[in-house]
XYZ file of C-alpha atoms in Angstrom:
254
model
C 0.000 0.000 0.000
C 1.396 3.419 -0.955
C 2.046 5.849 1.892
C 2.701 9.580 1.824
C 6.341 10.516 2.577
C 7.443 14.040 3.245
C 9.924 15.670 0.885
C 13.473 14.977 2.024
C 12.446 11.867 3.856
C 15.289 9.335 4.157
C 14.550 5.628 4.421
C 15.726 4.144 7.678
C 14.934 0.449 7.607
C 16.094 -2.133 5.079
C 12.525 -2.604 3.888
C 12.068 1.118 3.244
C 15.357 1.237 1.306
C 14.160 -1.676 -0.860
C 10.876 0.165 -1.546
C 12.767 3.295 -2.687
C 14.950 1.238 -5.010
C 11.853 -0.460 -6.436
C 10.088 2.863 -6.986
C 13.144 4.335 -8.723
C 13.453 1.212 -10.848
C 9.754 1.423 -11.881
C 10.068 5.114 -12.741
C 13.127 4.395 -14.841
C 11.254 1.642 -16.682
C 8.377 4.012 -17.457
C 10.728 6.656 -18.887
C 12.620 4.024 -20.864
C 9.328 2.759 -22.307
C 8.336 6.317 -23.243
C 11.733 6.903 -24.858
C 11.423 3.669 -26.838
C 7.891 4.588 -27.953
C 9.048 8.048 -29.034
C 11.981 6.562 -30.917
C 9.722 4.100 -32.748
C 7.315 6.930 -33.624
C 10.168 9.037 -34.962
C 11.431 6.094 -37.000
C 7.948 5.506 -38.421
C 7.571 9.207 -39.316
C 10.985 9.268 -41.018
C 10.269 6.057 -42.890
C 6.844 7.190 -44.049
C 7.376 10.932 -44.390
C 6.953 10.756 -48.162
C 3.452 9.318 -47.726
C 2.580 11.682 -44.884
C 3.573 14.718 -46.927
C 1.653 13.333 -49.883
C -1.467 12.820 -47.758
C -1.283 16.334 -46.300
C -0.761 17.722 -49.792
C -3.756 15.795 -51.105
C -5.983 17.118 -48.292
C -4.785 20.662 -48.935
C -5.450 20.239 -52.652
C -8.999 19.015 -51.998
C -9.676 21.996 -49.720
C -8.257 24.460 -52.271
C -10.258 22.840 -55.086
C -13.428 23.048 -53.013
C -12.867 26.715 -52.176
C -11.909 27.480 -55.758
C -14.971 25.669 -57.125
C -17.288 27.606 -54.815
C -15.635 30.935 -55.637
C -15.139 30.633 -59.377
C -17.781 28.108 -60.488
C -20.646 27.587 -58.029
C -21.205 31.218 -57.029
C -21.162 32.641 -60.600
C -23.337 29.715 -61.760
C -25.885 30.381 -59.040
C -25.964 34.087 -59.913
C -26.535 33.285 -63.600
C -29.287 30.819 -62.711
C -31.131 33.336 -60.537
C -30.878 35.959 -63.272
C -32.274 33.477 -65.796
C -35.127 32.636 -63.432
C -36.368 36.211 -63.195
C -38.597 36.124 -66.278
C -39.925 32.610 -65.598
C -40.794 33.671 -62.051
C -42.662 36.692 -63.386
C -44.722 34.428 -65.663
C -45.551 32.254 -62.674
C -46.544 35.215 -60.489
C -48.783 36.633 -63.247
C -50.389 33.213 -63.672
C -51.161 33.054 -59.949
C -52.825 36.462 -60.305
C -55.197 34.877 -62.810
C -54.140 36.604 -66.029
C -54.204 34.032 -68.896
C -53.163 31.461 -66.328
C -52.657 28.331 -68.427
C -50.512 29.985 -71.070
C -48.454 31.763 -68.415
C -47.890 28.567 -66.439
C -46.659 26.976 -69.663
C -44.322 29.915 -70.262
C -43.089 29.662 -66.675
C -42.235 26.025 -67.410
C -40.831 26.331 -70.917
C -39.717 29.952 -71.171
C -40.629 32.769 -73.500
C -39.210 35.889 -75.133
C -35.907 34.057 -75.536
C -35.626 33.473 -71.796
C -35.268 30.223 -69.881
C -38.222 28.520 -68.250
C -38.079 26.579 -64.992
C -37.378 23.300 -66.816
C -34.371 24.860 -68.587
C -32.985 26.100 -65.281
C -33.353 22.647 -63.734
C -31.538 21.059 -66.665
C -28.816 23.675 -67.099
C -28.080 24.454 -63.450
C -28.740 21.126 -61.747
C -27.521 20.938 -58.160
C -27.753 24.679 -57.500
C -30.209 26.312 -55.061
C -31.792 28.001 -58.100
C -32.507 24.624 -59.726
C -34.012 23.411 -56.454
C -36.303 26.445 -56.335
C -37.178 25.971 -60.008
C -38.403 22.462 -59.125
C -40.913 24.043 -56.742
C -42.227 26.463 -59.366
C -42.329 23.721 -61.998
C -44.268 21.424 -59.668
C -46.795 24.104 -58.755
C -47.179 25.043 -62.424
C -47.917 21.425 -63.337
C -50.382 21.198 -60.441
C -52.299 24.202 -61.767
C -52.181 22.761 -65.285
C -53.713 19.528 -63.886
C -50.666 17.480 -64.859
C -50.633 15.729 -61.508
C -47.947 13.128 -62.172
C -45.410 15.803 -63.096
C -46.558 17.887 -60.137
C -45.690 15.008 -57.801
C -42.343 14.469 -59.542
C -41.096 18.058 -59.456
C -42.460 18.955 -56.032
C -40.864 15.753 -54.755
C -37.499 16.990 -56.074
C -37.819 20.217 -54.110
C -36.528 20.473 -50.547
C -36.612 23.441 -48.209
C -36.687 24.332 -44.521
C -38.606 27.504 -45.336
C -41.645 27.685 -43.049
C -43.971 28.415 -45.971
C -42.485 26.792 -49.074
C -41.693 23.535 -47.267
C -45.284 22.855 -46.141
C -46.844 24.182 -49.361
C -44.707 21.894 -51.541
C -45.728 18.842 -49.478
C -49.332 19.989 -49.446
C -49.171 20.386 -53.230
C -48.120 16.747 -53.520
C -51.082 15.861 -51.306
C -53.418 17.839 -53.616
C -52.018 16.003 -56.652
C -52.536 12.598 -55.006
C -56.149 13.514 -54.197
C -56.736 14.222 -57.903
C -55.013 10.947 -58.802
C -57.405 9.190 -56.372
C -54.500 8.025 -54.207
C -56.067 9.037 -50.905
C -53.656 7.270 -48.552
C -50.669 8.954 -50.198
C -52.559 12.266 -50.067
C -53.127 11.878 -46.323
C -49.443 11.049 -45.801
C -48.342 14.276 -47.521
C -50.941 16.462 -45.829
C -49.613 15.165 -42.518
C -46.059 15.947 -43.619
C -47.241 19.423 -44.630
C -48.745 20.418 -41.280
C -45.811 18.889 -39.392
C -43.206 20.713 -41.500
C -43.923 24.071 -39.879
C -46.336 25.393 -37.263
C -47.876 28.681 -38.346
C -51.296 30.313 -38.617
C -51.638 29.733 -42.366
C -50.322 26.362 -43.506
C -50.885 24.339 -40.325
C -54.711 24.719 -40.068
C -55.005 24.496 -43.866
C -53.350 21.078 -44.077
C -54.874 19.852 -40.821
C -58.265 20.456 -42.435
C -57.282 18.711 -45.677
C -55.864 15.803 -43.707
C -59.068 15.583 -41.640
C -61.269 15.463 -44.750
C -59.171 12.745 -46.385
C -58.913 10.750 -43.149
C -62.702 10.914 -42.791
C -63.084 9.692 -46.379
C -60.781 6.772 -45.578
C -62.818 5.870 -42.493
C -60.026 6.996 -40.126
C -62.475 8.997 -38.037
C -60.504 9.086 -34.784
C -57.600 10.666 -36.650
C -59.922 13.089 -38.469
C -61.544 14.131 -35.184
C -58.147 14.742 -33.574
C -57.089 17.015 -36.437
C -60.331 18.986 -36.333
C -60.168 19.486 -32.575
C -56.577 20.665 -32.899
C -57.741 23.321 -35.384
C -60.387 24.478 -32.885
C -58.007 24.574 -29.924
C -54.796 25.901 -31.502
C -56.009 27.911 -34.507
C -59.375 29.264 -33.369
C -59.065 32.441 -35.446
C -58.309 30.619 -38.711
C -60.738 30.236 -41.604
C -60.640 26.468 -41.104
C -61.820 26.823 -37.488
C -65.145 28.232 -38.693
C -65.698 25.057 -40.754
C -64.549 22.646 -38.079
C -67.736 22.470 -35.960
C -69.858 21.102 -38.789
C -67.219 18.513 -39.686
C -66.715 17.526 -36.031
C -70.431 16.753 -35.799
C -70.287 14.720 -39.005
C -67.245 12.737 -37.885
C -68.610 12.105 -34.379
C -71.786 10.748 -35.932
C -69.643 8.237 -37.851
C -67.878 6.898 -34.756
C-alpha cells in the first residue's frame, strides 16, 4: 500500500530502502518505455514521411479545389441561374394572379421571349439552389395545369426548410394525389405538410385537408383529432369556422 512521505524523507529500515529502489526502478522503466515509444514513432515518421507529406498535400489540394470551385464556379453559376429565373418567375406570379393562367404557367415552365423557363434552369443548373427552387415552381405550375404526375415528380425533387415553401410543396403533392385518387398517399403528404412548420396559415389548412381525407378513408378518430386541434390551436383561422360542422359529421360516424 502506498504511503505519503514528506519531501526529504530518508529511508531508515532495510525494507524502506528496498521500496525506494523499487520505486526508482519502476520510474526508470516508465521513462525508458516512453523513450522507446518516441523513438519508434520518430522512425515511423521518417520512414513514411513521403506518404505523410503526400497525404497532407492531397488534403490541402482538396480543400483548395473546393474553395476554388465555390468561388469561381458555383457562385457565378448560381448568380446566372437566378438571373435566368427572373422572367420565368414573373410568368408564374402573373399566372397566380389569374391573367391568362394556363398559357403563363406553360411559359413559366418552358420559357418565352428568348428566356429560360423553370425546366431549362433545372436542366442547365442542376444541383444549385436556383434549380431546387425551379423544381418548386415547376411542380406548382404542373399542379395548376392539372398534370398531376409531373406535379408530384417536381415537387418531390424540391426540398426546403422555409416555413412556408416547405409545407406548401408537401401539401401540393397531397393535392395532386387527391386528384389521382390516391387518398392514402394524399393523407401522408398532408400530414407531412402540417408537421413541417407550425404557423397560422399552412398548419390549419393542411390539418383540415388531412381531416377530410382521413374521414373519407374511415379513419375517423384521426380526423376528429385534427379537427379538434384546429379548434383549440387555430381558433381564429378560416378552417376553425368550418370545423364544428365537420366535427359533428365525424362524431356521428364513430
